[in-house]
């Protein structure tokens, strides 16, 4: 799998808002306005800034429709997530929760630290042509800055307790970091008991669309209620990048 250089990875971490610093402090790193529809929408991303070029000319872009996956003896996923104080931001594109250091994902010999998670409605990833109501992207980085994203797909059903905690503490203002005193979250609550997964090489699904990202999509879905979906959809009725060409890339599936 092609990997990001440390310099490129550092840019990606800033683009993903890992530091969750206030907008004023980010001004020196300002990027062009982009959106999910209309002017600045996905079809225009690649032309908004030279650093966004991969959005239009990349060869392993995300998201994709996961189909034709090959069964393989893939390493087990070992999640070691702990509870952290709730720190979140509505950044104008999604709701994002920052994760304090110390929580890790281990895949074989590779160890990644969880940096943040955020949401897309509807799901960005499709499986055999089927989309889903919501997806949580759990974004990790290893010591060299290489990125791994775990996607948890949601379908409507029983309410999700962790979503209730987050939705009940949504920021009142956009682009303003909110620390919620006395409230902790543990993203382990999103993970299904069955940790089977698909994996493939891909990219960030937002500008700058940098490639070299390791994607891990859990096969078992989580659930959320109609009311929980409506809460997020009211904020973001559509914050999903369209499906990108797979370009014959290899997609593997755990047995």
mmCIF file of N, CA and C in Angstrom, residues 184-250:
data_model
loop_
_atom_site.group_PDB
_atom_site.id
_atom_site.type_symbol
_atom_site.label_atom_id
_atom_site.label_comp_id
_atom_site.label_asym_id
_atom_site.label_seq_id
_atom_site.Cartn_x
_atom_site.Cartn_y
_atom_site.Cartn_z
ATOM 1 N N UNK A 184 -17.723 11.909 29.751
ATOM 2 C CA UNK A 184 -16.704 11.135 29.044
ATOM 3 C C UNK A 184 -17.368 10.264 27.987
ATOM 4 N N UNK A 185 -16.566 9.871 26.998
ATOM 5 C CA UNK A 185 -17.057 8.987 25.940
ATOM 6 C C UNK A 185 -16.016 7.892 25.705
ATOM 7 N N UNK A 186 -16.501 6.727 25.304
ATOM 8 C CA UNK A 186 -15.630 5.624 24.917
ATOM 9 C C UNK A 186 -16.161 5.049 23.617
ATOM 10 N N UNK A 187 -15.413 5.265 22.529
ATOM 11 C CA UNK A 187 -15.889 4.878 21.209
ATOM 12 C C UNK A 187 -15.969 3.364 21.043
ATOM 13 N N UNK A 188 -15.458 2.609 22.006
ATOM 14 C CA UNK A 188 -15.655 1.159 21.990
ATOM 15 C C UNK A 188 -17.136 0.824 21.868
ATOM 16 N N UNK A 189 -17.996 1.701 22.384
ATOM 17 C CA UNK A 189 -19.437 1.452 22.345
ATOM 18 C C UNK A 189 -19.989 1.395 20.933
ATOM 19 N N UNK A 190 -19.252 1.923 19.962
ATOM 20 C CA UNK A 190 -19.686 1.828 18.566
ATOM 21 C C UNK A 190 -19.330 0.482 17.938
ATOM 22 N N UNK A 191 -18.391 -0.245 18.521
ATOM 23 C CA UNK A 191 -17.834 -1.419 17.857
ATOM 24 C C UNK A 191 -18.707 -2.647 18.050
ATOM 25 N N UNK A 192 -18.997 -3.376 16.975
ATOM 26 C CA UNK A 192 -19.759 -4.616 17.100
ATOM 27 C C UNK A 192 -18.901 -5.718 17.711
ATOM 28 N N UNK A 193 -19.554 -6.752 18.222
ATOM 29 C CA UNK A 193 -18.825 -7.889 18.787
ATOM 30 C C UNK A 193 -18.042 -8.622 17.708
ATOM 31 N N UNK A 194 -18.626 -8.709 16.516
ATOM 32 C CA UNK A 194 -17.956 -9.352 15.381
ATOM 33 C C UNK A 194 -17.071 -8.316 14.710
ATOM 34 N N UNK A 195 -15.772 -8.541 14.694
ATOM 35 C CA UNK A 195 -14.832 -7.562 14.163
ATOM 36 C C UNK A 195 -14.365 -7.905 12.747
ATOM 37 N N UNK A 196 -15.159 -8.658 11.990
ATOM 38 C CA UNK A 196 -14.827 -8.917 10.599
ATOM 39 C C UNK A 196 -14.804 -7.617 9.815
ATOM 40 N N UNK A 197 -13.965 -7.568 8.755
ATOM 41 C CA UNK A 197 -13.808 -6.289 8.059
ATOM 42 C C UNK A 197 -13.375 -6.441 6.610
ATOM 43 N N UNK A 198 -13.565 -5.362 5.858
ATOM 44 C CA UNK A 198 -13.004 -5.178 4.521
ATOM 45 C C UNK A 198 -11.831 -4.212 4.651
ATOM 46 N N UNK A 199 -10.852 -4.331 3.767
ATOM 47 C CA UNK A 199 -9.743 -3.384 3.800
ATOM 48 C C UNK A 199 -9.217 -3.117 2.398
ATOM 49 N N UNK A 200 -8.751 -1.915 2.176
ATOM 50 C CA UNK A 200 -8.260 -1.491 0.869
ATOM 51 C C UNK A 200 -7.499 -0.190 1.025
ATOM 52 N N UNK A 201 -6.720 0.156 0.024
ATOM 53 C CA UNK A 201 -6.014 1.434 -0.006
ATOM 54 C C UNK A 201 -6.969 2.511 -0.504
ATOM 55 N N UNK A 202 -6.867 3.693 0.081
ATOM 56 C CA UNK A 202 -7.751 4.779 -0.335
ATOM 57 C C UNK A 202 -7.186 6.133 0.017
ATOM 58 N N UNK A 203 -8.093 7.071 0.224
ATOM 59 C CA UNK A 203 -7.699 8.465 0.455
ATOM 60 C C UNK A 203 -8.568 9.074 1.536
ATOM 61 N N UNK A 204 -8.233 10.296 1.923
ATOM 62 C CA UNK A 204 -9.168 11.094 2.693
ATOM 63 C C UNK A 204 -10.405 11.327 1.833
ATOM 64 N N UNK A 205 -11.581 11.415 2.455
ATOM 65 C CA UNK A 205 -12.805 11.658 1.679
ATOM 66 C C UNK A 205 -13.174 13.133 1.639
ATOM 67 N N UNK A 206 -12.320 13.975 2.167
ATOM 68 C CA UNK A 206 -12.488 15.426 2.102
ATOM 69 C C UNK A 206 -11.190 16.037 1.582
ATOM 70 N N UNK A 207 -11.250 17.245 1.035
ATOM 71 C CA UNK A 207 -10.009 17.889 0.604
ATOM 72 C C UNK A 207 -8.986 17.917 1.733
ATOM 73 N N UNK A 208 -7.713 17.623 1.440
ATOM 74 C CA UNK A 208 -7.073 17.558 0.121
ATOM 75 C C UNK A 208 -7.133 16.200 -0.572
ATOM 76 N N UNK A 209 -7.940 15.243 -0.066
ATOM 77 C CA UNK A 209 -8.131 13.938 -0.715
ATOM 78 C C UNK A 209 -6.818 13.159 -0.839
ATOM 79 N N UNK A 210 -5.895 13.378 0.092
ATOM 80 C CA UNK A 210 -4.585 12.721 0.039
ATOM 81 C C UNK A 210 -4.722 11.206 0.074
ATOM 82 N N UNK A 211 -3.929 10.540 -0.753
ATOM 83 C CA UNK A 211 -3.965 9.081 -0.834
ATOM 84 C C UNK A 211 -2.950 8.470 0.135
ATOM 85 N N UNK A 212 -2.947 7.148 0.210
ATOM 86 C CA UNK A 212 -2.069 6.462 1.132
ATOM 87 C C UNK A 212 -2.729 6.165 2.465
ATOM 88 N N UNK A 213 -4.067 6.197 2.501
ATOM 89 C CA UNK A 213 -4.814 5.934 3.725
ATOM 90 C C UNK A 213 -5.230 4.461 3.746
ATOM 91 N N UNK A 214 -5.026 3.808 4.862
ATOM 92 C CA UNK A 214 -5.462 2.418 5.050
ATOM 93 C C UNK A 214 -6.906 2.439 5.536
ATOM 94 N N UNK A 215 -7.799 1.859 4.744
ATOM 95 C CA UNK A 215 -9.217 1.833 5.098
ATOM 96 C C UNK A 215 -9.601 0.465 5.647
ATOM 97 N N UNK A 216 -10.366 0.486 6.736
ATOM 98 C CA UNK A 216 -10.869 -0.722 7.387
ATOM 99 C C UNK A 216 -12.353 -0.492 7.628
ATOM 100 N N UNK A 217 -13.199 -1.240 6.936
ATOM 101 C CA UNK A 217 -14.652 -1.066 7.048
ATOM 102 C C UNK A 217 -15.230 -2.294 7.739
ATOM 103 N N UNK A 218 -15.809 -2.102 8.911
ATOM 104 C CA UNK A 218 -16.367 -3.218 9.660
ATOM 105 C C UNK A 218 -17.598 -3.761 8.948
ATOM 106 N N UNK A 219 -17.694 -5.092 8.907
ATOM 107 C CA UNK A 219 -18.792 -5.715 8.167
ATOM 108 C C UNK A 219 -20.113 -5.693 8.937
ATOM 109 N N UNK A 220 -20.047 -5.766 10.253
ATOM 110 C CA UNK A 220 -21.260 -5.768 11.077
ATOM 111 C C UNK A 220 -21.675 -4.340 11.371
ATOM 112 N N UNK A 221 -22.959 -4.039 11.189
ATOM 113 C CA UNK A 221 -23.446 -2.666 11.355
ATOM 114 C C UNK A 221 -23.800 -2.373 12.806
ATOM 115 N N UNK A 222 -23.646 -1.113 13.169
ATOM 116 C CA UNK A 222 -24.207 -0.600 14.409
ATOM 117 C C UNK A 222 -25.618 -0.088 14.098
ATOM 118 N N UNK A 223 -26.347 0.305 15.132
ATOM 119 C CA UNK A 223 -27.705 0.819 14.911
ATOM 120 C C UNK A 223 -27.856 2.196 15.548
ATOM 121 N N UNK A 224 -28.817 2.928 15.011
ATOM 122 C CA UNK A 224 -29.240 4.198 15.598
ATOM 123 C C UNK A 224 -30.732 4.329 15.380
ATOM 124 N N UNK A 225 -31.372 5.136 16.200
ATOM 125 C CA UNK A 225 -32.820 5.290 16.093
ATOM 126 C C UNK A 225 -33.177 6.323 15.032
ATOM 127 N N UNK A 226 -34.462 6.334 14.653
ATOM 128 C CA UNK A 226 -34.948 7.348 13.713
ATOM 129 C C UNK A 226 -34.695 8.753 14.260
ATOM 130 N N UNK A 227 -34.923 8.927 15.566
ATOM 131 C CA UNK A 227 -34.742 10.251 16.171
ATOM 132 C C UNK A 227 -33.273 10.664 16.148
ATOM 133 N N UNK A 228 -32.371 9.719 16.407
ATOM 134 C CA UNK A 228 -30.943 10.046 16.375
ATOM 135 C C UNK A 228 -30.491 10.423 14.972
ATOM 136 N N UNK A 229 -30.996 9.694 13.981
ATOM 137 C CA UNK A 229 -30.654 10.030 12.605
ATOM 138 C C UNK A 229 -31.186 11.410 12.248
ATOM 139 N N UNK A 230 -32.395 11.706 12.667
ATOM 140 C CA UNK A 230 -33.010 13.000 12.348
ATOM 141 C C UNK A 230 -32.224 14.154 12.964
ATOM 142 N N UNK A 231 -31.673 13.942 14.153
ATOM 143 C CA UNK A 231 -30.894 14.992 14.810
ATOM 144 C C UNK A 231 -29.682 15.377 13.971
ATOM 145 N N UNK A 232 -28.963 14.375 13.480
ATOM 146 C CA UNK A 232 -27.784 14.686 12.675
ATOM 147 C C UNK A 232 -28.191 15.215 11.305
ATOM 148 N N UNK A 233 -29.225 14.617 10.715
ATOM 149 C CA UNK A 233 -29.655 15.043 9.388
ATOM 150 C C UNK A 233 -30.147 16.479 9.381
ATOM 151 N N UNK A 234 -30.645 16.959 10.511
ATOM 152 C CA UNK A 234 -31.066 18.356 10.588
ATOM 153 C C UNK A 234 -29.857 19.274 10.462
ATOM 154 N N UNK A 235 -28.737 18.857 11.045
ATOM 155 C CA UNK A 235 -27.501 19.639 10.928
ATOM 156 C C UNK A 235 -26.873 19.474 9.561
ATOM 157 N N UNK A 236 -26.798 18.224 9.098
ATOM 158 C CA UNK A 236 -26.122 17.889 7.844
ATOM 159 C C UNK A 236 -26.982 16.933 7.034
ATOM 160 N N UNK A 237 -27.877 17.474 6.193
ATOM 161 C CA UNK A 237 -28.742 16.610 5.382
ATOM 162 C C UNK A 237 -27.987 15.803 4.349
ATOM 163 N N UNK A 238 -26.750 16.193 4.047
ATOM 164 C CA UNK A 238 -25.944 15.428 3.090
ATOM 165 C C UNK A 238 -24.496 15.856 3.176
ATOM 166 N N UNK A 239 -23.675 15.104 3.908
ATOM 167 C CA UNK A 239 -22.244 15.437 3.988
ATOM 168 C C UNK A 239 -21.406 14.216 3.607
ATOM 169 N N UNK A 240 -21.757 13.628 2.467
ATOM 170 C CA UNK A 240 -21.056 12.444 1.971
ATOM 171 C C UNK A 240 -20.501 12.720 0.579
ATOM 172 N N UNK A 241 -19.230 12.431 0.389
ATOM 173 C CA UNK A 241 -18.630 12.532 -0.938
ATOM 174 C C UNK A 241 -19.189 11.414 -1.812
ATOM 175 N N UNK A 242 -19.469 11.666 -3.088
ATOM 176 C CA UNK A 242 -19.958 10.600 -3.972
ATOM 177 C C UNK A 242 -18.947 9.459 -4.101
ATOM 178 N N UNK A 243 -19.458 8.294 -4.458
ATOM 179 C CA UNK A 243 -18.627 7.111 -4.674
ATOM 180 C C UNK A 243 -17.597 7.391 -5.773
ATOM 181 N N UNK A 244 -16.359 6.961 -5.529
ATOM 182 C CA UNK A 244 -15.260 7.160 -6.469
ATOM 183 C C UNK A 244 -14.929 5.853 -7.188
ATOM 184 N N UNK A 245 -14.318 5.920 -8.368
ATOM 185 C CA UNK A 245 -13.971 4.692 -9.097
ATOM 186 C C UNK A 245 -12.987 3.834 -8.296
ATOM 187 N N UNK A 246 -13.234 2.532 -8.275
ATOM 188 C CA UNK A 246 -12.321 1.619 -7.577
ATOM 189 C C UNK A 246 -11.023 1.428 -8.360
ATOM 190 N N UNK A 247 -11.113 1.598 -9.697
ATOM 191 C CA UNK A 247 -9.927 1.464 -10.550
ATOM 192 C C UNK A 247 -9.186 0.145 -10.327
ATOM 193 N N UNK A 248 -9.952 -0.918 -10.198
ATOM 194 C CA UNK A 248 -9.412 -2.282 -10.095
ATOM 195 C C UNK A 248 -8.515 -2.485 -8.874
ATOM 196 N N UNK A 249 -8.618 -1.615 -7.866
ATOM 197 C CA UNK A 249 -7.785 -1.815 -6.673
ATOM 198 C C UNK A 249 -8.223 -3.075 -5.932
ATOM 199 N N UNK A 250 -7.318 -3.663 -5.200
ATOM 200 C CA UNK A 250 -7.604 -4.885 -4.460
ATOM 201 C C UNK A 250 -8.391 -4.571 -3.194
#
